[in-house]
mmCIF file of C-alpha atoms in Angstrom:
data_model
loop_
_atom_site.group_PDB
_atom_site.id
_atom_site.type_symbol
_atom_site.label_atom_id
_atom_site.label_comp_id
_atom_site.label_asym_id
_atom_site.label_seq_id
_atom_site.Cartn_x
_atom_site.Cartn_y
_atom_site.Cartn_z
ATOM 1 C CA MET A 18 0.000 -0.008 -0.026
ATOM 2 C CA LYS A 19 1.492 3.321 -1.120
ATOM 3 C CA LEU A 20 0.092 6.641 -0.013
ATOM 4 C CA ASN A 21 1.273 10.139 -0.806
ATOM 5 C CA SER A 22 0.472 13.166 1.304
ATOM 6 C CA ASN A 23 -2.685 13.989 -0.650
ATOM 7 C CA GLU A 24 -3.943 10.469 -0.294
ATOM 8 C CA ILE A 25 -3.109 10.497 3.437
ATOM 9 C CA ASN A 26 -5.067 13.700 3.886
ATOM 10 C CA VAL A 27 -8.285 12.245 2.502
ATOM 11 C CA LEU A 28 -8.219 9.023 4.482
ATOM 12 C CA ASP A 29 -11.035 8.453 6.993
ATOM 13 C CA LYS A 30 -10.057 10.494 10.048
ATOM 14 C CA ILE A 31 -9.818 7.619 12.578
ATOM 15 C CA PHE A 32 -8.012 5.363 10.112
ATOM 16 C CA ARG A 33 -5.482 8.197 9.405
ATOM 17 C CA VAL A 34 -4.885 8.947 13.092
ATOM 18 C CA ASN A 35 -4.352 5.221 13.879
ATOM 19 C CA LEU A 36 -2.059 4.740 10.894
ATOM 20 C CA ILE A 37 0.144 7.817 11.651
ATOM 21 C CA ASN A 38 0.150 7.048 15.320
ATOM 22 C CA SER A 39 1.597 3.572 14.764
ATOM 23 C CA ILE A 40 3.913 4.292 11.792
ATOM 24 C CA THR A 41 7.081 5.103 13.766
ATOM 25 C CA GLY A 42 7.240 1.601 15.251
ATOM 26 C CA ILE A 43 7.087 0.334 18.848
ATOM 27 C CA LYS A 44 6.832 2.876 21.708
ATOM 28 C CA PRO A 45 7.436 2.416 25.383
ATOM 29 C CA ALA A 46 4.470 2.395 27.772
ATOM 30 C CA ASN A 47 5.166 4.497 30.848
ATOM 31 C CA LEU A 48 3.086 5.779 33.746
ATOM 32 C CA ILE A 49 3.870 9.365 34.803
ATOM 33 C CA GLY A 50 3.223 10.071 38.485
ATOM 34 C CA THR A 51 2.779 13.631 39.726
ATOM 35 C CA LYS A 52 1.232 15.601 42.570
ATOM 36 C CA SER A 53 -0.732 18.850 42.367
ATOM 37 C CA LYS A 54 -0.020 21.965 44.424
ATOM 38 C CA LYS A 55 -2.935 20.924 46.576
ATOM 39 C CA GLY A 56 -1.450 17.436 47.110
ATOM 40 C CA LEU A 57 -3.685 15.418 44.904
ATOM 41 C CA SER A 58 -1.796 12.646 43.110
ATOM 42 C CA ASN A 59 -2.126 12.036 39.353
ATOM 43 C CA LEU A 60 -1.147 9.105 37.169
ATOM 44 C CA ALA A 61 -1.273 9.057 33.387
ATOM 45 C CA ILE A 62 0.020 6.713 30.711
ATOM 46 C CA PHE A 63 2.325 8.229 28.133
ATOM 47 C CA THR A 64 3.861 6.640 24.997
ATOM 48 C CA SER A 65 6.039 9.595 24.166
ATOM 49 C CA VAL A 66 8.942 9.206 26.638
ATOM 50 C CA PHE A 67 12.370 9.017 25.039
ATOM 51 C CA HIS A 68 16.022 8.909 25.998
ATOM 52 C CA MET A 69 17.770 12.237 25.307
ATOM 53 C CA GLY A 70 21.281 11.679 26.691
ATOM 54 C CA SER A 71 23.288 9.926 29.401
ATOM 55 C CA ASN A 72 25.496 12.756 30.709
ATOM 56 C CA PRO A 73 23.601 14.540 32.119
ATOM 57 C CA PRO A 74 20.903 11.771 32.295
ATOM 58 C CA LEU A 75 18.047 13.481 30.438
ATOM 59 C CA ILE A 76 14.697 12.129 29.475
ATOM 60 C CA GLY A 77 12.272 13.792 27.087
ATOM 61 C CA MET A 78 8.460 13.469 26.857
ATOM 62 C CA LEU A 79 6.158 15.062 24.339
ATOM 63 C CA VAL A 80 2.963 16.452 25.761
ATOM 64 C CA ARG A 81 -0.166 17.642 24.000
ATOM 65 C CA PRO A 82 -1.569 20.485 26.098
ATOM 66 C CA ASP A 83 -5.090 20.169 24.707
ATOM 67 C CA LYS A 84 -5.881 16.917 26.408
ATOM 68 C CA ASP A 85 -7.292 17.032 29.912
ATOM 69 C CA VAL A 86 -5.346 14.284 31.607
ATOM 70 C CA ARG A 87 -2.046 15.336 30.132
ATOM 71 C CA ARG A 88 -2.614 18.932 31.076
ATOM 72 C CA HIS A 89 -2.849 17.899 34.733
ATOM 73 C CA THR A 90 0.445 16.046 34.339
ATOM 74 C CA LEU A 91 2.155 19.086 32.798
ATOM 75 C CA GLU A 92 0.652 21.542 35.268
ATOM 76 C CA ASN A 93 1.768 19.334 38.179
ATOM 77 C CA ILE A 94 5.322 18.956 36.768
ATOM 78 C CA LYS A 95 5.665 22.651 36.405
ATOM 79 C CA ASN A 96 4.119 23.540 39.751
ATOM 80 C CA THR A 97 6.103 21.062 41.843
ATOM 81 C CA GLY A 98 9.218 20.522 39.707
ATOM 82 C CA PHE A 99 9.219 16.788 40.077
ATOM 83 C CA TYR A 100 7.631 13.690 38.434
ATOM 84 C CA THR A 101 8.153 9.921 38.133
ATOM 85 C CA ILE A 102 8.312 7.625 35.113
ATOM 86 C CA ASN A 103 7.230 4.017 35.816
ATOM 87 C CA HIS A 104 7.427 1.221 33.232
ATOM 88 C CA VAL A 105 4.027 -0.368 32.606
ATOM 89 C CA HIS A 106 4.307 -4.025 33.653
ATOM 90 C CA GLU A 107 2.802 -6.732 31.494
ATOM 91 C CA SER A 108 0.497 -7.794 34.371
ATOM 92 C CA SER A 109 -0.952 -4.272 34.649
ATOM 93 C CA ILE A 110 -1.622 -3.279 31.027
ATOM 94 C CA ILE A 111 -5.367 -2.859 31.454
ATOM 95 C CA LYS A 112 -5.181 -0.764 34.659
ATOM 96 C CA SER A 113 -2.443 1.292 33.139
ATOM 97 C CA HIS A 114 -4.429 1.957 29.959
ATOM 98 C CA TYR A 115 -7.428 3.251 31.911
ATOM 99 C CA THR A 116 -5.402 5.929 33.651
ATOM 100 C CA SER A 117 -6.118 7.814 30.348
ATOM 101 C CA ALA A 118 -9.842 7.965 31.071
ATOM 102 C CA LYS A 119 -11.084 11.442 32.054
ATOM 103 C CA PHE A 120 -11.787 10.944 35.680
ATOM 104 C CA ASP A 121 -13.142 13.860 37.838
ATOM 105 C CA PRO A 122 -10.423 16.403 38.493
ATOM 106 C CA ASP A 123 -10.566 15.698 42.299
ATOM 107 C CA GLU A 124 -10.073 11.949 41.841
ATOM 108 C CA SER A 125 -6.628 10.285 41.716
ATOM 109 C CA GLU A 126 -6.007 7.755 38.969
ATOM 110 C CA PHE A 127 -3.878 5.891 41.483
ATOM 111 C CA GLU A 128 -7.038 5.092 43.413
ATOM 112 C CA ARG A 129 -9.388 4.754 40.540
ATOM 113 C CA CYS A 130 -7.046 2.368 38.628
ATOM 114 C CA HIS A 131 -5.926 0.409 41.717
ATOM 115 C CA PHE A 132 -2.281 1.489 41.841
ATOM 116 C CA THR A 133 -0.386 2.268 45.070
ATOM 117 C CA GLU A 134 1.351 5.565 45.600
ATOM 118 C CA GLN A 135 4.880 4.982 46.863
ATOM 119 C CA TYR A 136 7.119 7.635 48.322
ATOM 120 C CA ILE A 137 10.794 6.922 48.352
ATOM 121 C CA ASP A 138 13.347 8.825 50.437
ATOM 122 C CA ASP A 139 12.245 12.436 50.277
ATOM 123 C CA PHE A 140 11.405 12.490 46.606
ATOM 124 C CA LYS A 141 8.407 14.735 46.124
ATOM 125 C CA ALA A 142 6.451 12.886 43.408
ATOM 126 C CA PRO A 143 4.697 9.519 43.823
ATOM 127 C CA PHE A 144 6.143 6.365 42.341
ATOM 128 C CA VAL A 145 3.961 3.400 41.345
ATOM 129 C CA LYS A 146 4.588 0.615 43.823
ATOM 130 C CA GLU A 147 3.471 -2.092 41.378
ATOM 131 C CA CYS A 148 6.065 -1.198 38.824
ATOM 132 C CA THR A 149 9.545 -2.794 38.723
ATOM 133 C CA ILE A 150 11.344 0.029 36.961
ATOM 134 C CA LYS A 151 10.906 3.572 38.337
ATOM 135 C CA ILE A 152 12.627 6.860 37.597
ATOM 136 C CA GLY A 153 12.385 10.072 39.650
ATOM 137 C CA LEU A 154 12.945 13.167 37.602
ATOM 138 C CA LYS A 155 13.493 16.863 38.172
ATOM 139 C CA PHE A 156 11.893 19.132 35.611
ATOM 140 C CA GLN A 157 14.490 21.064 33.638
ATOM 141 C CA GLU A 158 12.937 22.785 30.688
ATOM 142 C CA GLU A 159 9.933 22.923 28.372
ATOM 143 C CA ILE A 160 10.436 23.504 24.698
ATOM 144 C CA PRO A 161 7.392 24.568 22.733
ATOM 145 C CA ILE A 162 7.025 22.925 19.340
ATOM 146 C CA HIS A 163 5.134 25.556 17.395
ATOM 147 C CA MET A 164 4.434 23.431 14.338
ATOM 148 C CA ASN A 165 1.738 21.421 16.104
ATOM 149 C CA ASN A 166 1.317 23.121 19.493
ATOM 150 C CA THR A 167 2.965 20.349 21.505
ATOM 151 C CA ILE A 168 5.513 20.741 24.272
ATOM 152 C CA LEU A 169 8.724 18.851 24.804
ATOM 153 C CA VAL A 170 9.270 18.356 28.517
ATOM 154 C CA ILE A 171 12.837 17.591 29.608
ATOM 155 C CA GLY A 172 13.716 16.082 32.982
ATOM 156 C CA CYS A 173 16.900 15.004 34.663
ATOM 157 C CA ILE A 174 17.126 11.679 36.500
ATOM 158 C CA GLU A 175 17.432 12.136 40.256
ATOM 159 C CA LEU A 176 16.476 8.664 41.457
ATOM 160 C CA LEU A 177 16.420 5.213 39.880
ATOM 161 C CA ILE A 178 14.760 2.090 41.265
ATOM 162 C CA VAL A 179 15.253 -1.151 39.246
ATOM 163 C CA ASP A 180 14.804 -4.766 40.319
ATOM 164 C CA LYS A 181 18.335 -6.058 40.610
ATOM 165 C CA GLU A 182 17.663 -9.205 38.508
ATOM 166 C CA CYS A 183 16.674 -6.991 35.524
ATOM 167 C CA ILE A 184 20.057 -5.372 35.345
ATOM 168 C CA GLU A 185 22.703 -7.116 33.265
ATOM 169 C CA GLU A 186 26.426 -7.093 34.200
ATOM 170 C CA ASN A 187 27.105 -4.333 31.670
ATOM 171 C CA GLY A 188 24.377 -2.072 32.990
ATOM 172 C CA TYR A 189 21.749 -2.883 30.388
ATOM 173 C CA ILE A 190 18.239 -3.410 31.604
ATOM 174 C CA ASP A 191 16.764 -6.686 30.349
ATOM 175 C CA LEU A 192 13.307 -5.363 29.299
ATOM 176 C CA GLU A 193 11.972 -8.912 28.893
ATOM 177 C CA LYS A 194 12.815 -9.810 32.473
ATOM 178 C CA ALA A 195 11.384 -6.514 33.561
ATOM 179 C CA ALA A 196 8.186 -7.415 31.676
ATOM 180 C CA SER A 197 8.138 -3.973 30.217
ATOM 181 C CA VAL A 198 5.505 -3.248 27.604
ATOM 182 C CA GLY A 199 5.486 -1.730 24.154
ATOM 183 C CA VAL A 200 2.626 0.197 22.504
ATOM 184 C CA SER A 201 1.594 0.817 18.935
ATOM 185 C CA GLY A 202 -0.535 3.951 18.560
ATOM 186 C CA LEU A 203 -2.601 4.479 21.652
ATOM 187 C CA ASN A 204 -4.420 1.153 22.225
ATOM 188 C CA SER A 205 -2.385 -1.728 20.973
ATOM 189 C CA TYR A 206 -0.084 -3.407 23.515
ATOM 190 C CA TYR A 207 2.874 -5.665 22.842
ATOM 191 C CA SER A 208 5.155 -7.821 24.929
ATOM 192 C CA ILE A 209 8.827 -7.882 24.085
ATOM 193 C CA SER A 210 11.299 -10.683 23.901
ATOM 194 C CA LYS A 211 15.104 -10.425 23.759
ATOM 195 C CA ARG A 212 16.419 -11.575 20.413
ATOM 196 C CA MET A 213 20.079 -10.748 20.554
ATOM 197 C CA ASP A 214 22.830 -8.549 21.955
ATOM 198 C CA LEU A 215 25.368 -7.238 19.474
ATOM 199 C CA PRO A 216 28.708 -5.676 20.066
ATOM 200 C CA TYR A 217 29.408 -2.002 19.404
ATOM 201 C CA ALA A 218 29.727 -1.834 15.531
ATOM 202 C CA ARG A 219 33.300 -1.395 14.356
ATOM 203 C CA VAL A 220 34.535 -1.394 10.793
ATOM 204 C CA ASP A 221 37.494 -3.575 11.695
ATOM 205 C CA ASP A 222 35.271 -6.163 13.376
ATOM 206 C CA LEU A 223 32.449 -6.752 10.931
ATOM 207 C CA PRO A 224 30.678 -10.082 10.625
ATOM 208 C CA ASP A 225 32.283 -12.219 7.901
ATOM 209 C CA TYR A 226 29.555 -11.771 5.354
ATOM 210 C CA LEU A 227 29.846 -7.953 5.521
ATOM 211 C CA SER A 228 33.595 -7.849 5.241
ATOM 212 C CA MET A 229 34.976 -7.013 1.803
ATOM 213 C CA MET B 6 18.561 -1.507 43.342
ATOM 214 C CA LYS B 7 18.104 2.162 44.294
ATOM 215 C CA LEU B 8 20.461 4.886 43.014
ATOM 216 C CA ASN B 9 20.274 8.634 43.576
ATOM 217 C CA SER B 10 21.959 11.117 41.253
ATOM 218 C CA ASN B 11 25.242 11.133 43.203
ATOM 219 C CA GLU B 12 25.389 7.340 43.067
ATOM 220 C CA ILE B 13 24.577 7.375 39.374
ATOM 221 C CA ASN B 14 27.394 9.904 38.728
ATOM 222 C CA VAL B 15 30.070 7.677 40.206
ATOM 223 C CA LEU B 16 28.994 4.422 38.380
ATOM 224 C CA ASP B 17 31.537 2.899 36.003
ATOM 225 C CA LYS B 18 31.171 4.950 32.840
ATOM 226 C CA ILE B 19 30.093 2.170 30.460
ATOM 227 C CA PHE B 20 27.696 0.739 33.063
ATOM 228 C CA ARG B 21 26.185 4.148 33.538
ATOM 229 C CA VAL B 22 25.696 4.824 29.842
ATOM 230 C CA ASN B 23 24.146 1.412 29.268
ATOM 231 C CA LEU B 24 21.825 1.794 32.257
ATOM 232 C CA ILE B 25 20.661 5.308 31.327
ATOM 233 C CA ASN B 26 20.336 4.347 27.637
ATOM 234 C CA SER B 27 17.981 1.521 28.427
ATOM 235 C CA ILE B 28 15.996 3.025 31.338
ATOM 236 C CA THR B 29 13.178 4.621 29.319
ATOM 237 C CA GLY B 30 11.927 1.269 27.949
ATOM 238 C CA ILE B 31 11.693 -0.186 24.507
ATOM 239 C CA LYS B 32 12.648 1.965 21.464
ATOM 240 C CA PRO B 33 11.915 1.504 17.802
ATOM 241 C CA ALA B 34 14.753 0.501 15.465
ATOM 242 C CA ASN B 35 14.708 2.527 12.271
ATOM 243 C CA LEU B 36 17.001 2.944 9.319
ATOM 244 C CA ILE B 37 17.370 6.514 8.056
ATOM 245 C CA GLY B 38 18.109 6.800 4.275
ATOM 246 C CA THR B 39 19.578 10.004 2.860
ATOM 247 C CA LYS B 40 21.601 11.203 -0.074
ATOM 248 C CA SER B 41 24.456 13.731 -0.026
ATOM 249 C CA LYS B 42 24.624 16.789 -2.307
ATOM 250 C CA LYS B 43 27.128 14.850 -4.389
ATOM 251 C CA GLY B 44 24.668 11.900 -4.761
ATOM 252 C CA LEU B 45 26.259 9.425 -2.306
ATOM 253 C CA SER B 46 23.604 7.448 -0.418
ATOM 254 C CA ASN B 47 23.805 7.036 3.380
ATOM 255 C CA LEU B 48 21.986 4.617 5.710
ATOM 256 C CA ALA B 49 22.115 4.808 9.511
ATOM 257 C CA ILE B 50 20.250 3.092 12.305
ATOM 258 C CA PHE B 51 18.476 5.334 14.812
ATOM 259 C CA THR B 52 16.595 4.523 17.935
ATOM 260 C CA SER B 53 15.402 8.051 18.663
ATOM 261 C CA VAL B 54 12.551 8.288 16.188
ATOM 262 C CA PHE B 55 9.181 9.260 17.753
ATOM 263 C CA HIS B 56 5.617 10.242 16.788
ATOM 264 C CA MET B 57 4.932 13.912 17.239
ATOM 265 C CA GLY B 58 1.425 14.347 15.853
ATOM 266 C CA SER B 59 -1.054 13.157 13.233
ATOM 267 C CA ASN B 60 -2.291 16.388 11.755
ATOM 268 C CA PRO B 61 0.025 17.469 10.244
ATOM 269 C CA PRO B 62 1.750 14.027 10.277
ATOM 270 C CA LEU B 63 5.002 14.934 12.028
ATOM 271 C CA ILE B 64 7.859 12.661 13.152
ATOM 272 C CA GLY B 65 10.732 13.691 15.392
ATOM 273 C CA MET B 66 14.186 12.252 15.716
ATOM 274 C CA LEU B 67 16.950 13.250 18.138
ATOM 275 C CA VAL B 68 20.377 13.599 16.652
ATOM 276 C CA ARG B 69 23.771 13.836 18.371
ATOM 277 C CA PRO B 70 25.837 15.988 16.108
ATOM 278 C CA ASP B 71 29.130 14.795 17.565
ATOM 279 C CA LYS B 72 28.936 11.310 16.055
ATOM 280 C CA ASP B 73 30.302 10.856 12.506
ATOM 281 C CA VAL B 74 27.590 8.626 11.021
ATOM 282 C CA ARG B 75 24.802 10.748 12.431
ATOM 283 C CA ARG B 76 26.404 13.952 11.215
ATOM 284 C CA HIS B 77 26.200 12.696 7.710
ATOM 285 C CA THR B 78 22.601 11.937 8.127
ATOM 286 C CA LEU B 79 21.821 15.360 9.502
ATOM 287 C CA GLU B 80 23.962 17.138 6.834
ATOM 288 C CA ASN B 81 22.199 15.199 4.116
ATOM 289 C CA ILE B 82 18.741 15.989 5.483
ATOM 290 C CA LYS B 83 19.472 19.684 5.653
ATOM 291 C CA ASN B 84 21.204 19.848 2.289
ATOM 292 C CA THR B 85 18.561 17.889 0.329
ATOM 293 C CA GLY B 86 15.463 18.444 2.419
ATOM 294 C CA PHE B 87 14.354 14.849 2.306
ATOM 295 C CA TYR B 88 14.940 11.549 4.162
ATOM 296 C CA THR B 89 13.391 8.154 4.633
ATOM 297 C CA ILE B 90 12.555 6.137 7.807
ATOM 298 C CA ASN B 91 12.453 2.347 7.286
ATOM 299 C CA HIS B 92 11.555 -0.116 10.069
ATOM 300 C CA VAL B 93 14.271 -2.583 10.866
ATOM 301 C CA HIS B 94 12.903 -6.005 9.985
ATOM 302 C CA GLU B 95 13.572 -8.974 12.310
ATOM 303 C CA SER B 96 15.412 -10.756 9.540
ATOM 304 C CA SER B 97 17.924 -7.893 9.066
ATOM 305 C CA ILE B 98 18.882 -6.952 12.643
ATOM 306 C CA ILE B 99 22.587 -7.695 12.223
ATOM 307 C CA LYS B 100 22.983 -5.838 8.863
ATOM 308 C CA SER B 101 20.979 -2.952 10.220
ATOM 309 C CA HIS B 102 23.103 -2.690 13.350
ATOM 310 C CA TYR B 103 26.327 -2.458 11.404
ATOM 311 C CA THR B 104 25.164 0.620 9.541
ATOM 312 C CA SER B 105 26.444 2.377 12.632
ATOM 313 C CA ALA B 106 30.049 1.368 11.989
ATOM 314 C CA LYS B 107 32.224 4.224 10.759
ATOM 315 C CA PHE B 108 32.784 3.310 7.115
ATOM 316 C CA ASP B 109 34.829 5.615 4.910
ATOM 317 C CA PRO B 110 32.961 8.783 4.001
ATOM 318 C CA ASP B 111 32.953 7.829 0.284
ATOM 319 C CA GLU B 112 31.302 4.453 0.968
ATOM 320 C CA SER B 113 27.547 3.892 1.173
ATOM 321 C CA GLU B 114 26.195 1.900 4.047
ATOM 322 C CA PHE B 115 23.603 0.529 1.593
ATOM 323 C CA GLU B 116 26.314 -1.225 -0.256
ATOM 324 C CA ARG B 117 28.586 -2.147 2.679
ATOM 325 C CA CYS B 118 25.652 -3.620 4.702
ATOM 326 C CA HIS B 119 23.957 -5.269 1.753
ATOM 327 C CA PHE B 120 20.819 -3.234 1.528
ATOM 328 C CA THR B 121 19.197 -2.135 -1.729
ATOM 329 C CA GLU B 122 18.475 1.503 -2.490
ATOM 330 C CA GLN B 123 14.964 1.921 -3.777
ATOM 331 C CA TYR B 124 13.552 5.052 -5.417
ATOM 332 C CA ILE B 125 9.798 5.482 -5.390
ATOM 333 C CA ASP B 126 7.927 7.923 -7.602
ATOM 334 C CA ASP B 127 10.097 11.011 -7.656
ATOM 335 C CA PHE B 128 10.962 11.029 -3.968
ATOM 336 C CA LYS B 129 14.451 12.330 -3.590
ATOM 337 C CA ALA B 130 15.789 10.125 -0.773
ATOM 338 C CA PRO B 131 16.521 6.387 -0.990
ATOM 339 C CA PHE B 132 14.174 3.884 0.669
ATOM 340 C CA VAL B 133 15.379 0.441 1.863
ATOM 341 C CA LYS B 134 13.932 -2.153 -0.515
ATOM 342 C CA GLU B 135 14.186 -4.934 2.077
ATOM 343 C CA CYS B 136 12.043 -3.117 4.690
ATOM 344 C CA THR B 137 8.226 -3.639 4.858
ATOM 345 C CA ILE B 138 7.402 -0.285 6.352
ATOM 346 C CA LYS B 139 8.876 2.866 4.786
ATOM 347 C CA ILE B 140 8.196 6.552 5.291
ATOM 348 C CA GLY B 141 9.338 9.390 3.107
ATOM 349 C CA LEU B 142 9.742 12.709 4.933
ATOM 350 C CA LYS B 143 10.329 16.326 4.083
ATOM 351 C CA PHE B 144 12.523 18.140 6.528
ATOM 352 C CA GLN B 145 10.583 20.861 8.407
ATOM 353 C CA GLU B 146 12.646 22.238 11.250
ATOM 354 C CA GLU B 147 15.566 21.637 13.581
ATOM 355 C CA ILE B 148 15.316 22.560 17.212
ATOM 356 C CA PRO B 149 18.564 22.763 19.133
ATOM 357 C CA ILE B 150 18.443 21.266 22.677
ATOM 358 C CA HIS B 151 21.042 23.396 24.462
ATOM 359 C CA MET B 152 21.096 21.340 27.673
ATOM 360 C CA ASN B 153 23.057 18.538 25.983
ATOM 361 C CA ASN B 154 23.936 19.774 22.543
ATOM 362 C CA THR B 155 21.576 17.497 20.631
ATOM 363 C CA ILE B 156 19.178 18.456 17.844
ATOM 364 C CA LEU B 157 15.562 17.594 17.443
ATOM 365 C CA VAL B 158 14.880 17.092 13.713
ATOM 366 C CA ILE B 159 11.216 17.345 12.655
ATOM 367 C CA GLY B 160 9.919 15.984 9.383
ATOM 368 C CA CYS B 161 6.504 15.805 7.714
ATOM 369 C CA ILE B 162 5.293 12.555 6.061
ATOM 370 C CA GLU B 163 5.149 12.829 2.313
ATOM 371 C CA LEU B 164 4.993 9.176 1.345
ATOM 372 C CA LEU B 165 4.043 5.968 3.122
ATOM 373 C CA ILE B 166 4.685 2.404 1.964
ATOM 374 C CA VAL B 167 3.257 -0.393 4.114
ATOM 375 C CA ASP B 168 2.672 -4.004 3.285
ATOM 376 C CA LYS B 169 -1.121 -4.337 2.996
ATOM 377 C CA GLU B 170 -1.350 -7.331 5.321
ATOM 378 C CA CYS B 171 0.259 -5.391 8.144
ATOM 379 C CA ILE B 172 -2.505 -2.741 8.200
ATOM 380 C CA GLU B 173 -5.537 -3.503 10.357
ATOM 381 C CA GLU B 174 -9.088 -2.469 9.428
ATOM 382 C CA ASN B 175 -8.910 0.514 11.761
ATOM 383 C CA GLY B 176 -5.669 1.781 10.307
ATOM 384 C CA TYR B 177 -3.346 0.376 12.994
ATOM 385 C CA ILE B 178 -0.175 -1.246 11.856
ATOM 386 C CA ASP B 179 0.317 -4.728 13.326
ATOM 387 C CA LEU B 180 3.986 -4.382 14.311
ATOM 388 C CA GLU B 181 4.275 -8.147 14.966
ATOM 389 C CA LYS B 182 3.083 -9.026 11.422
ATOM 390 C CA ALA B 183 5.393 -6.323 10.159
ATOM 391 C CA ALA B 184 8.248 -8.034 12.082
ATOM 392 C CA SER B 185 9.336 -4.632 13.391
ATOM 393 C CA VAL B 186 12.066 -4.579 15.973
ATOM 394 C CA GLY B 187 12.622 -2.962 19.316
ATOM 395 C CA VAL B 188 15.904 -1.914 20.890
ATOM 396 C CA SER B 189 17.122 -1.310 24.423
ATOM 397 C CA GLY B 190 20.053 1.003 24.637
ATOM 398 C CA LEU B 191 22.170 0.729 21.430
ATOM 399 C CA ASN B 192 22.926 -2.990 21.154
ATOM 400 C CA SER B 193 20.117 -5.121 22.574
ATOM 401 C CA TYR B 194 17.433 -6.170 20.123
ATOM 402 C CA TYR B 195 13.885 -7.414 20.857
ATOM 403 C CA SER B 196 11.128 -8.921 18.874
ATOM 404 C CA ILE B 197 7.614 -7.818 19.691
ATOM 405 C CA SER B 198 4.378 -9.801 20.024
ATOM 406 C CA LYS B 199 0.840 -8.381 20.151
ATOM 407 C CA ARG B 200 -0.747 -8.854 23.592
ATOM 408 C CA MET B 201 -4.007 -6.998 23.332
ATOM 409 C CA ASP B 202 -6.001 -4.238 21.743
ATOM 410 C CA LEU B 203 -7.918 -2.069 24.125
ATOM 411 C CA PRO B 204 -10.759 0.397 23.392
ATOM 412 C CA TYR B 205 -10.304 4.138 23.849
ATOM 413 C CA ALA B 206 -10.484 4.609 27.630
ATOM 414 C CA ARG B 207 -13.812 6.152 28.756
ATOM 415 C CA VAL B 208 -14.933 6.748 32.366
ATOM 416 C CA ASP B 209 -18.444 5.491 31.562
ATOM 417 C CA ASP B 210 -17.073 2.282 30.067
ATOM 418 C CA LEU B 211 -14.523 1.003 32.535
ATOM 419 C CA PRO B 212 -13.786 -2.701 33.061
ATOM 420 C CA ASP B 213 -15.987 -4.079 35.840
ATOM 421 C CA TYR B 214 -13.203 -4.311 38.436
ATOM 422 C CA LEU B 215 -12.306 -0.612 38.005
ATOM 423 C CA SER B 216 -15.942 0.656 38.295
ATOM 424 C CA MET B 217 -17.024 1.985 41.599
#
């Protein structure tokens, strides 16, 4: 199936959104935990979290400010300066998904979706107790993307909690052991299985069939 | 395992890079195809491609300008205005990985890694013939991220090629059927399997156990 931009524009709206939402490939499923100025906790699933750099350890997240749930998340991040990223676990896909429902503004998605708020050391935002990989971040910067009115939120890692058995000797997290989940678009969930580890790619150490 | 920012800072350097590189969860594996002003093709694997919005259909990609291979990609994108994103297929993980080796500047990774350049309609950048999902993009904007000297490259979808059997009725791409690949960090490859499709999350249509 081949589509140019004119043909994409005239697709059925839902079909187009689903297609474009899933075209970049697999995305990570993460729960963002925050607290409002008034102390109400908030939990929202995001598929737009991405690695930005290791030194300093920065994580980016694209936020659409026109959606209710996500607006709470962004407001809370900016008001308190802190938030958590928690990997969706395979056993909690459904609960995690429903954090995106538009609950009343005075209800916490932690409670409504049966997750447990967890406070670690004196970190100011709530972690998700049920998750095996958790990151505490300090808000650094928001960069407005004028082309489509989205916002790139950048945070720096302040705290990491990872089940020891999920960390390999070299520091890599085994995402299969962690039972971390992938998403296509907004509604389609995938489990992930390790296929192979490869060495850093060097020209003087190519596999035989690529050597000339 | 719990680590605060001080403890993260003093980790062994490789261990730290691997840990931070894999902490956000699964990332998509994509091959970026470009052409230089002089007409030499370039192919490079990126794990930093992400969906930015459906209308207009925008895709973002984070580029580190200090790495040779990636600098070619960025130079070519800016000089020609066009590039392609091609999903890494499960059967081509190793070849795809080695596009990140630093070949001579006058060699094409298409040739060195045994991929076939494919030109579709009059689109100016090369697609990867062996890939089942291909996106042709027009460069829109680069946004410098001053915090860590990276660049967010934004492109708009001009052309889409997807195997028909990978597209579901509702427009979603079945990434398992497409045999698309996930990555953790830079070197650890995962295959992905569909677990479930969920409906759009509505408060008045919650699963029984979440209703109050």
